Amino acid sequence: MTIASSAIGSFLLGLWGLRFGFGDGLAGMPAPAMMGIIAGLCALSAAGASMSFFAGVDESADYVFRETQLDKLTGLLARAPMVAKVAEAAAATIKTGEPVYLIDIDIDRFKHINDAIGYSQGDALVHAFADRLKGLVPDGVTMGRIGAGEFAILYPDDRLRGSMEHLVERLIEALMQPYQLASHLQSISLSVGIVAMPMDGVDPVQVLRRSNLALQHARAKGVANWAVFQADLGRVADHRQWVESELSTAFERGDFHLHYQPQHDLMTGKVVGYEALIRWQHPERGMIAPMEFIPIAEETGMILPIGAWVLEKACNDAKHLPKDCFVAVNISPVQFMTKDFVAQVRATMGKTGIEPARLELEVTETAMMQDRDRAAAVLKELSNMGISVAVDDFGTGYSNLSYLIDFSFRKLKIDKSFVSRIDRDSSSGAVVSTIVGLSRALGVSTIAEGVETEDQATLLKAAGCEVVQGYLFGRPGPLRIEDGRTLPVLDEPELRVASLH
Ligand code: C2E
Ligand code: CA
Ligand code: CA
């Protein structure tokens, strides 16, 4: 482009000189003189053009760099040049022995967020994320965008002030603050994987694969987690791949079942409801825990047919539960965010004939925070339909509580991570009391999950918590129906989590 425009420029300038510079005076000029002037003018304009051409070399180098090396949306390095940087860093670290860390940061379920909010808002989110990231890392630290919602940072050890743990937690905390987009405030959660070169490898492709393995491992642990690569993660990845490929066959084969866990009212001692918990009974591999396959089903979209099945089965099973008990169904954030979620609930209620008062949906804070306005509208519709919603895993997601005022729900479900420590550490006790106080101010009730000891139950009762659920009162188990009578659920043996075999 630069060359072509220079050539055209010199030609035009020559003509312009002919036409205006000398005008009609040229008419009487002898031919050789005229040719000389034309040649001179052309040379002059060519010189000017070549100057601009050489100036353009710098510009075009910049241009070529921007076009080929940088990601257009964020201005960070694109994937291929980032891999090249990892290779450079690996070569340097072999020579010097100075460690370099590769930090892989991924926005959880970015594809679903993008689908839900539209591509232009999705781009705005990525842009804002990258800007924030740039402000958080010092100069001399290389960053790239290596996937749609995935970013990599090459962090030399000598730039690290304090520990890696401190750095990563600071990054996660800052990057997870909500993003103001044109239409709404968007919250995200992140998973982070870390690899150290040269300890964990020096082949750039392998190093990137390993940071991603660590990231997947972090994601499987839950919201806003990070993990450092370990050698046995390869096996976990194989297992993950197996789960992914097996899920739809399992669904069609009918491997999935529901177990139910009772929820007890502490004042009356009565069971008030049952939480439906999915179980995967694989014909060869035995029982596979939900934490092993739900996150994968969420990523692949299999959660939609599975979730629809759970809802329908639980609504049908409610017929076999005592009349004054409700059934509580876990709703994945992916399900909750689909456009026809409310319509699906309505259709299932129509099909199964369940009374709305006997259905409770457990939705996590994370699900509600993805798009607050839409979540508020969905919750309002559910509430108008007479369905109760419990905020699941309460206290583990976002500390910003202001959203609670906009949301219609009936219950806060205190996460078991607080309950398990309530009798040992006073800050957990304080968290529980605060949640109970908060729920009273909001006019909603509380339930505590994961109650395993008498001490925990006593402390929860003292804190004002009304309903409890946990191994102390009953493990999840299958519904047993004999001669039309429902027998108490049979306690299941404890589920193995992360079984790799
Ligand atoms: P959750 O919703 O927080 O469910 C509570 C988990 O704690 C269940 O694990 C339950 O078996 C376990 N639990 C109950 N009482 C105790 C106790 O006293 N101590 C301890 N340590 N654990 C207790 P489970 O069944 O393995 O499910 C794990 C997670 O998988 C659930 O966490 C939920 O997030 C998800 N999940 C389960 N079923 C479904 C489903 O049908 N749909 C969706 N979307 N997610 C589900
Ligand atoms: Ca739950
Ligand atoms: Ca929980």
XYZ file of C-alpha atoms and ligand atoms in Angstrom:
549
model
C 0.000 0.000 0.000
C 2.686 2.464 1.004
C 4.751 1.711 -2.094
C 1.783 1.988 -4.450
C 0.561 5.238 -2.985
C 4.087 6.705 -3.162
C 4.391 5.870 -6.838
C 0.986 7.289 -7.637
C 1.819 10.320 -5.517
C 5.007 11.050 -7.473
C 3.213 10.685 -10.781
C 0.401 12.997 -9.736
C 2.777 15.558 -8.306
C 4.624 15.541 -11.660
C 1.383 16.175 -13.512
C 0.335 18.821 -11.025
C 3.620 20.641 -11.605
C 3.020 20.514 -15.308
C -0.522 21.723 -15.108
C -0.301 24.492 -12.519
C 3.318 25.271 -11.770
C 4.247 26.270 -15.238
C 0.918 26.652 -16.933
C 0.809 27.780 -20.511
C 4.379 29.006 -20.317
C 5.415 25.508 -21.152
C 3.754 25.712 -24.501
C 6.578 27.563 -26.173
C 9.365 25.624 -24.510
C 11.660 23.457 -26.555
C 10.962 19.766 -26.172
C 14.306 18.792 -24.491
C 13.914 21.596 -21.885
C 10.376 20.547 -21.172
C 11.447 16.956 -20.765
C 14.174 18.106 -18.398
C 11.680 20.002 -16.253
C 9.296 17.059 -16.218
C 12.107 14.728 -15.238
C 13.236 17.149 -12.526
C 9.747 17.511 -11.118
C 9.219 13.815 -11.168
C 12.535 13.279 -9.393
C 11.618 15.872 -6.773
C 8.216 14.350 -6.139
C 9.723 10.882 -6.147
C 12.216 12.007 -3.494
C 9.358 13.336 -1.414
C 7.441 10.161 -1.999
C 10.391 7.986 -1.097
C 10.856 9.956 2.101
C 7.260 9.292 2.954
C 7.777 5.698 1.835
C 10.685 5.235 4.235
C 8.763 6.954 6.987
C 6.076 4.404 6.125
C 8.481 1.527 6.751
C 8.445 2.342 10.452
C 4.721 2.778 10.382
C 4.234 -0.452 8.485
C 6.482 -2.388 10.841
C 4.278 -1.151 13.619
C 1.241 -1.923 11.545
C 2.426 -5.415 10.697
C 3.227 -6.008 14.381
C -0.202 -4.841 15.421
C -1.928 -6.861 12.724
C -0.063 -10.096 13.241
C 1.135 -10.127 16.820
C -1.487 -8.331 18.816
C -5.002 -9.332 19.598
C -7.189 -6.626 18.022
C -9.719 -6.430 20.802
C -7.368 -6.097 23.762
C -3.999 -4.994 22.396
C -2.396 -7.925 24.238
C -0.282 -10.502 22.397
C -2.305 -12.953 20.302
C -1.992 -16.676 20.954
C 0.816 -17.601 18.493
C 3.192 -14.777 19.508
C 2.429 -15.568 23.137
C 3.541 -19.163 22.550
C 6.713 -17.726 20.971
C 7.270 -15.645 24.125
C 6.858 -18.749 26.259
C 9.523 -20.427 24.094
C 11.855 -17.426 24.543
C 11.298 -17.438 28.286
C 11.923 -21.194 28.383
C 15.227 -20.765 26.516
C 16.267 -18.005 28.930
C 15.317 -19.973 31.994
C 17.375 -22.972 30.817
C 20.418 -20.687 30.636
C 19.951 -18.706 33.814
C 17.992 -21.141 35.972
C 15.812 -18.184 37.035
C 12.225 -19.469 37.262
C 9.482 -17.960 35.140
C 5.809 -18.618 35.887
C 3.092 -19.016 33.325
C -0.238 -17.949 34.774
C -3.299 -19.019 32.801
C -6.472 -17.094 33.674
C -9.829 -18.146 32.276
C -13.227 -16.503 32.628
C -15.536 -19.330 33.718
C -18.209 -20.249 31.183
C -17.237 -17.366 28.928
C -19.028 -18.925 25.972
C -22.312 -18.975 27.834
C -21.867 -15.410 29.045
C -21.135 -14.358 25.469
C -24.228 -16.148 24.166
C -26.382 -14.662 26.901
C -25.269 -11.018 26.676
C -24.505 -10.883 22.918
C -21.174 -10.595 21.143
C -20.743 -6.844 21.316
C -21.252 -6.829 25.091
C -19.020 -9.909 25.287
C -16.295 -7.984 23.440
C -16.756 -5.017 25.763
C -16.318 -7.364 28.722
C -13.084 -8.850 27.333
C -11.793 -5.360 26.565
C -12.521 -4.091 30.073
C -11.027 -7.250 31.588
C -7.778 -6.793 29.611
C -7.563 -3.123 30.587
C -7.887 -4.039 34.229
C -5.308 -6.787 33.853
C -2.826 -4.348 32.267
C -3.180 -2.086 35.283
C -2.437 -4.929 37.682
C 0.864 -6.270 36.364
C 4.165 -4.402 36.325
C 6.199 -3.544 33.203
C 8.361 -6.329 31.891
C 5.656 -8.904 32.385
C 4.353 -10.335 29.110
C 0.634 -10.889 28.640
C -1.440 -12.449 25.921
C -4.991 -13.387 25.068
C -4.811 -17.084 24.251
C -8.496 -17.961 23.962
C -11.882 -16.229 23.802
C -11.965 -15.569 27.543
C -8.505 -16.897 28.386
C -5.375 -14.920 29.175
C -1.775 -15.847 29.893
C 0.869 -13.990 31.873
C 4.585 -14.757 31.857
C 5.845 -13.697 35.239
C 9.600 -13.769 35.873
C 10.471 -14.709 39.440
C 12.483 -11.524 39.962
C 9.395 -9.366 39.354
C 7.510 -11.137 42.070
C 7.117 -9.048 45.182
C 5.818 -11.332 47.908
C 4.519 -14.808 47.260
C 2.880 -16.228 44.156
C -0.154 -17.045 46.302
C -0.485 -13.413 47.289
C -0.132 -12.272 43.676
C -2.720 -14.692 42.299
C -5.243 -13.945 45.018
C -4.806 -10.228 44.437
C -5.323 -10.717 40.688
C -8.425 -12.856 41.171
C -9.951 -10.450 43.657
C -9.403 -7.402 41.443
C -10.416 -9.080 38.197
C -13.611 -10.464 39.709
C -14.997 -7.082 40.692
C -18.108 -6.580 38.489
C -17.746 -4.914 35.068
C -19.983 -2.017 34.083
C -21.155 -2.721 30.534
C -23.468 -0.515 28.491
C -26.579 -2.462 29.454
C -25.775 -3.977 32.838
C -23.261 -4.763 35.534
C -21.587 -8.059 34.635
C -20.055 -10.343 37.220
C -17.679 -13.133 36.343
C -15.785 -15.853 38.102
C -12.299 -17.007 37.202
C -10.158 -20.104 37.312
C -6.383 -19.845 37.323
C -3.666 -22.407 36.568
C 0.045 -21.911 37.218
C 3.135 -23.626 35.831
C 6.731 -22.919 36.813
C 9.481 -23.096 34.188
C 11.898 -24.839 34.080
C 10.588 -27.160 36.870
C 7.364 -28.129 35.115
C 8.801 -28.209 31.599
C 10.396 -26.045 28.945
C 8.531 -27.116 25.818
C 6.154 -24.171 25.231
C 3.259 -26.262 23.948
C 3.581 -28.681 26.858
C 3.903 -25.818 29.347
C 0.716 -24.227 28.025
C -1.072 -27.563 28.169
C 0.057 -28.007 31.748
C -1.061 -24.550 32.832
C -4.424 -25.368 31.292
C -4.551 -28.692 33.134
C -3.900 -26.849 36.394
C -6.660 -24.419 35.431
C -9.158 -27.223 34.779
C -8.240 -28.669 38.137
C -8.844 -25.282 39.775
C -12.205 -25.016 38.043
C -13.290 -28.412 39.274
C -12.605 -27.204 42.840
C -15.213 -24.440 42.493
C -15.548 -20.702 42.064
C -12.485 -18.406 42.013
C -9.933 -21.108 42.571
C -6.362 -21.435 41.436
C -4.062 -24.425 41.225
C -0.428 -25.143 40.575
C 0.479 -27.875 38.083
C 1.205 -31.311 39.548
C 2.389 -34.362 37.693
C -0.763 -36.429 38.274
C -3.037 -33.843 36.663
C -2.512 -35.612 33.340
C -4.501 -38.524 34.694
C -7.224 -36.137 35.825
C -7.360 -34.734 32.290
C -7.797 -38.213 30.830
C -10.585 -38.849 33.307
C -12.193 -35.559 32.376
C -12.088 -36.463 28.719
C -13.651 -39.802 29.495
C -16.468 -38.138 31.456
C -17.073 -35.695 28.639
C -17.331 -38.410 26.013
C -19.456 -40.695 28.221
C -22.075 -38.215 29.476
C -24.579 -38.351 26.648
C -24.432 -42.169 26.378
C -24.953 -42.354 30.130
C -27.931 -40.044 29.903
C -29.567 -42.082 27.164
C -28.758 -45.373 28.899
C -30.534 -44.137 32.026
C -27.501 -44.116 34.354
C -28.759 -41.114 36.304
C -30.840 -41.339 39.474
C -31.978 -38.946 42.122
C -31.223 -39.316 45.796
C -33.013 -37.276 48.413
C -31.704 -35.704 51.589
C -34.132 -34.549 54.290
C -34.257 -31.006 55.641
C -35.262 -30.760 59.317
C -37.024 -27.973 61.126
C -35.018 -27.417 64.320
C -38.013 -26.140 66.309
C -40.494 -28.898 65.494
C -37.998 -31.655 64.672
C -40.031 -32.462 61.549
C -38.825 -33.038 58.010
C -40.049 -30.121 55.893
C -38.457 -30.918 52.547
C -36.051 -33.071 50.575
C -33.188 -31.921 48.382
C -32.830 -33.883 45.147
C -29.191 -34.752 44.453
C -28.199 -36.383 41.195
C -26.280 -39.661 41.139
C -24.487 -41.259 38.194
C -24.363 -45.031 38.526
C -22.015 -46.139 35.752
C -22.375 -49.835 34.782
C -18.608 -50.435 34.934
C -17.149 -47.618 36.974
C -19.762 -47.474 39.708
C -20.936 -44.292 41.381
C -19.525 -41.040 40.021
C -19.946 -37.979 42.250
C -21.767 -34.891 40.910
C -18.735 -32.652 41.461
C -16.912 -34.826 38.948
C -19.415 -34.472 36.133
C -21.669 -31.444 36.733
C -18.928 -28.871 35.914
C -18.110 -30.810 32.728
C -21.784 -31.095 31.795
C -22.040 -27.329 32.300
C -19.162 -26.674 29.952
C -20.429 -28.993 27.229
C -24.085 -27.987 27.518
C -25.159 -31.513 28.556
C -26.444 -29.925 31.758
C -29.496 -28.677 29.841
C -31.061 -32.079 29.060
C -29.778 -33.474 32.380
C -31.166 -30.504 34.345
C -34.529 -30.758 32.567
C -34.665 -34.450 33.449
C -33.817 -33.763 37.119
C -36.549 -31.138 37.380
C -39.198 -33.383 35.858
C -38.174 -36.458 37.833
C -38.115 -34.541 41.127
C -41.545 -33.014 40.443
C -42.886 -36.496 39.706
C -41.221 -37.975 42.788
C -42.834 -35.288 44.953
C -46.028 -37.352 44.643
C -44.383 -40.034 46.761
C -43.123 -37.634 49.434
C -45.277 -36.599 52.414
C -47.868 -34.008 51.358
C -46.480 -31.309 53.629
C -42.935 -31.645 52.238
C -41.471 -29.803 49.308
C -38.809 -31.005 46.931
C -35.712 -28.820 46.405
C -34.039 -28.979 42.987
C -30.543 -27.683 42.188
C -30.494 -25.416 39.160
C -27.200 -24.935 37.340
C -26.209 -21.354 36.392
C -26.237 -22.485 32.769
C -29.876 -23.611 33.067
C -30.848 -20.497 34.973
C -29.414 -18.259 32.259
C -31.204 -19.886 29.326
C -33.899 -17.712 27.795
C -36.716 -20.215 28.175
C -35.939 -21.268 31.747
C -39.175 -19.962 33.265
C -41.204 -21.454 30.405
C -39.499 -24.782 31.028
C -40.360 -24.703 34.722
C -43.940 -23.790 33.892
C -44.225 -26.626 31.347
C -42.783 -29.158 33.811
C -45.228 -28.066 36.482
C -48.097 -28.461 34.043
C -46.915 -31.896 32.956
C -46.310 -33.276 36.447
C -49.143 -31.463 38.227
C -46.923 -30.465 41.173
C -48.289 -27.644 43.285
C -46.001 -24.623 43.161
C -45.764 -24.544 46.966
C -44.132 -27.973 46.878
C -41.298 -26.944 44.582
C -38.172 -25.118 45.683
C -35.345 -24.186 43.334
C -31.788 -23.895 44.668
C -29.900 -21.297 42.674
C -26.381 -20.151 43.544
C -25.334 -16.553 44.031
C -22.944 -16.975 41.120
C -25.838 -17.825 38.802
C -27.815 -14.787 39.908
C -24.892 -12.424 39.547
C -24.102 -13.175 35.926
C -26.739 -10.766 34.710
C -28.437 -9.148 37.658
C -31.314 -7.527 35.774
C -32.290 -10.717 34.029
C -31.884 -12.710 37.237
C -34.144 -10.251 39.070
C -36.798 -10.629 36.364
C -36.604 -14.451 36.398
C -36.807 -14.561 40.206
C -39.812 -12.260 40.159
C -41.615 -14.497 37.664
C -40.855 -17.612 39.722
C -42.081 -15.873 42.834
C -45.286 -14.831 41.024
C -45.776 -18.462 40.094
C -45.599 -19.327 43.803
C -42.266 -21.143 43.597
C -39.764 -20.698 46.400
C -36.124 -19.993 45.582
C -33.235 -20.673 47.966
C -29.887 -18.944 47.429
C -27.542 -21.944 47.493
C -23.940 -21.945 48.792
C -24.630 -18.558 50.349
C -21.532 -16.680 51.497
C -19.088 -18.365 49.127
C -19.618 -16.188 46.062
C -19.742 -12.416 46.119
C -19.430 -10.202 49.112
C -21.524 -7.503 47.464
C -24.838 -7.898 49.222
C -26.675 -4.921 47.758
C -28.165 -7.124 45.033
C -30.162 -9.071 47.599
C -32.636 -6.232 47.881
C -33.538 -6.495 44.177
C -34.025 -10.248 44.198
C -37.151 -12.177 45.130
C -36.223 -15.326 47.033
C -37.413 -17.067 50.167
C -34.326 -18.595 51.704
C -30.614 -18.246 52.246
C -28.825 -21.565 52.352
C -25.714 -21.231 54.496
C -22.861 -23.106 52.855
C -21.389 -26.126 54.582
C -17.924 -24.547 54.595
C -19.144 -22.233 57.405
C -21.128 -24.913 59.182
C -18.196 -27.334 59.297
C -16.073 -24.768 61.154
C -18.740 -23.201 63.345
C -17.753 -25.196 66.435
C -14.023 -24.603 65.951
C -13.566 -21.077 64.738
C -15.363 -18.028 65.979
C -15.303 -16.138 62.678
C -17.468 -18.845 61.074
C -19.893 -18.448 63.956
C -19.932 -14.716 63.319
C -20.613 -15.287 59.610
C -23.539 -17.576 60.433
C -25.044 -15.074 62.899
C -24.621 -12.293 60.356
C -26.368 -14.329 57.656
C -29.247 -15.112 60.018
C -29.495 -11.406 60.949
C -29.420 -10.444 57.298
C -32.126 -12.927 56.397
C -34.364 -11.553 59.156
C -33.855 -8.014 57.881
C -34.822 -9.218 54.406
C -37.796 -11.204 55.683
C -36.505 -14.546 54.398
C -35.613 -17.781 56.193
C -32.349 -19.666 56.606
C -31.279 -23.242 56.189
C -27.823 -24.606 57.036
C -26.308 -27.465 55.041
C -23.612 -29.980 55.919
C -24.561 -30.334 59.605
C -22.606 -33.313 60.905
C -22.403 -32.911 64.686
C -24.693 -32.167 67.634
C -22.483 -29.194 68.517
C -22.980 -27.649 65.110
C -26.753 -28.146 65.352
C -26.851 -26.545 68.812
C -24.808 -23.541 67.701
C -26.946 -23.105 64.592
C -30.102 -23.192 66.677
C -28.625 -20.615 69.047
C -27.746 -18.395 66.081
C -31.422 -18.485 65.034
C -31.144 -20.809 62.049
C -34.491 -22.533 61.454
C -33.848 -25.496 59.189
C -30.870 -27.837 58.921
C -29.671 -30.519 56.546
C -26.715 -32.850 56.907
C -25.388 -36.280 57.733
C -26.409 -35.801 61.372
C -30.059 -35.858 60.322
C -29.842 -38.114 57.270
C -27.633 -38.800 54.315
C -28.997 -38.539 50.779
C -30.556 -41.806 49.637
C -32.865 -43.261 47.001
C -36.632 -43.059 47.343
C -38.013 -46.482 48.159
C -41.548 -47.152 47.166
C -43.103 -50.490 48.096
C -46.762 -51.401 47.664
C -47.489 -47.749 46.965
C -45.980 -46.748 50.340
C -42.979 -44.487 50.515
C -40.369 -45.761 52.914
C -37.769 -43.513 54.479
C -34.819 -42.870 52.216
C -31.984 -45.362 52.615
C -28.763 -43.662 53.573
C -26.163 -43.963 50.856
C -22.546 -44.744 51.620
C -20.341 -41.655 51.459
C -19.603 -40.637 47.868
C -16.049 -40.772 46.691
C -15.064 -37.517 45.058
C -12.428 -37.279 42.315
C -12.234 -41.032 41.858
C -9.743 -41.454 39.082
C -10.305 -45.100 38.355
P -24.882 -28.735 47.022
O -26.079 -28.235 46.309
O -24.189 -27.783 47.935
O -25.330 -30.042 47.760
C -24.901 -30.418 49.037
C -23.822 -31.441 48.968
O -23.362 -31.731 50.275
C -24.275 -32.770 48.393
O -23.165 -33.327 47.730
C -24.597 -33.564 49.650
O -24.546 -34.949 49.447
C -23.493 -33.110 50.542
N -23.825 -33.229 51.954
C -25.023 -33.298 52.517
N -24.924 -33.367 53.867
C -23.612 -33.311 54.143
C -22.869 -33.331 55.365
O -23.381 -33.399 56.459
N -21.512 -33.254 55.249
C -20.897 -33.156 54.056
N -19.575 -33.092 54.035
N -21.571 -33.131 52.881
C -22.921 -33.212 52.941
P -23.334 -34.061 46.374
O -24.606 -34.829 46.340
O -22.054 -34.745 46.078
O -23.522 -32.836 45.366
C -22.489 -31.937 45.168
C -22.947 -30.777 44.363
O -23.325 -31.179 43.057
C -24.175 -30.099 44.940
O -23.776 -29.253 45.966
C -24.686 -29.373 43.719
O -23.964 -28.198 43.519
C -24.346 -30.339 42.615
N -25.542 -31.112 42.260
C -26.032 -32.232 42.828
N -27.155 -32.626 42.208
C -27.395 -31.722 41.237
C -28.420 -31.562 40.232
O -29.388 -32.336 40.143
N -28.304 -30.490 39.385
C -27.271 -29.619 39.478
N -27.223 -28.584 38.620
N -26.306 -29.710 40.401
C -26.369 -30.761 41.278
Ca -27.972 -27.454 46.813
Ca -23.065 -26.152 49.112
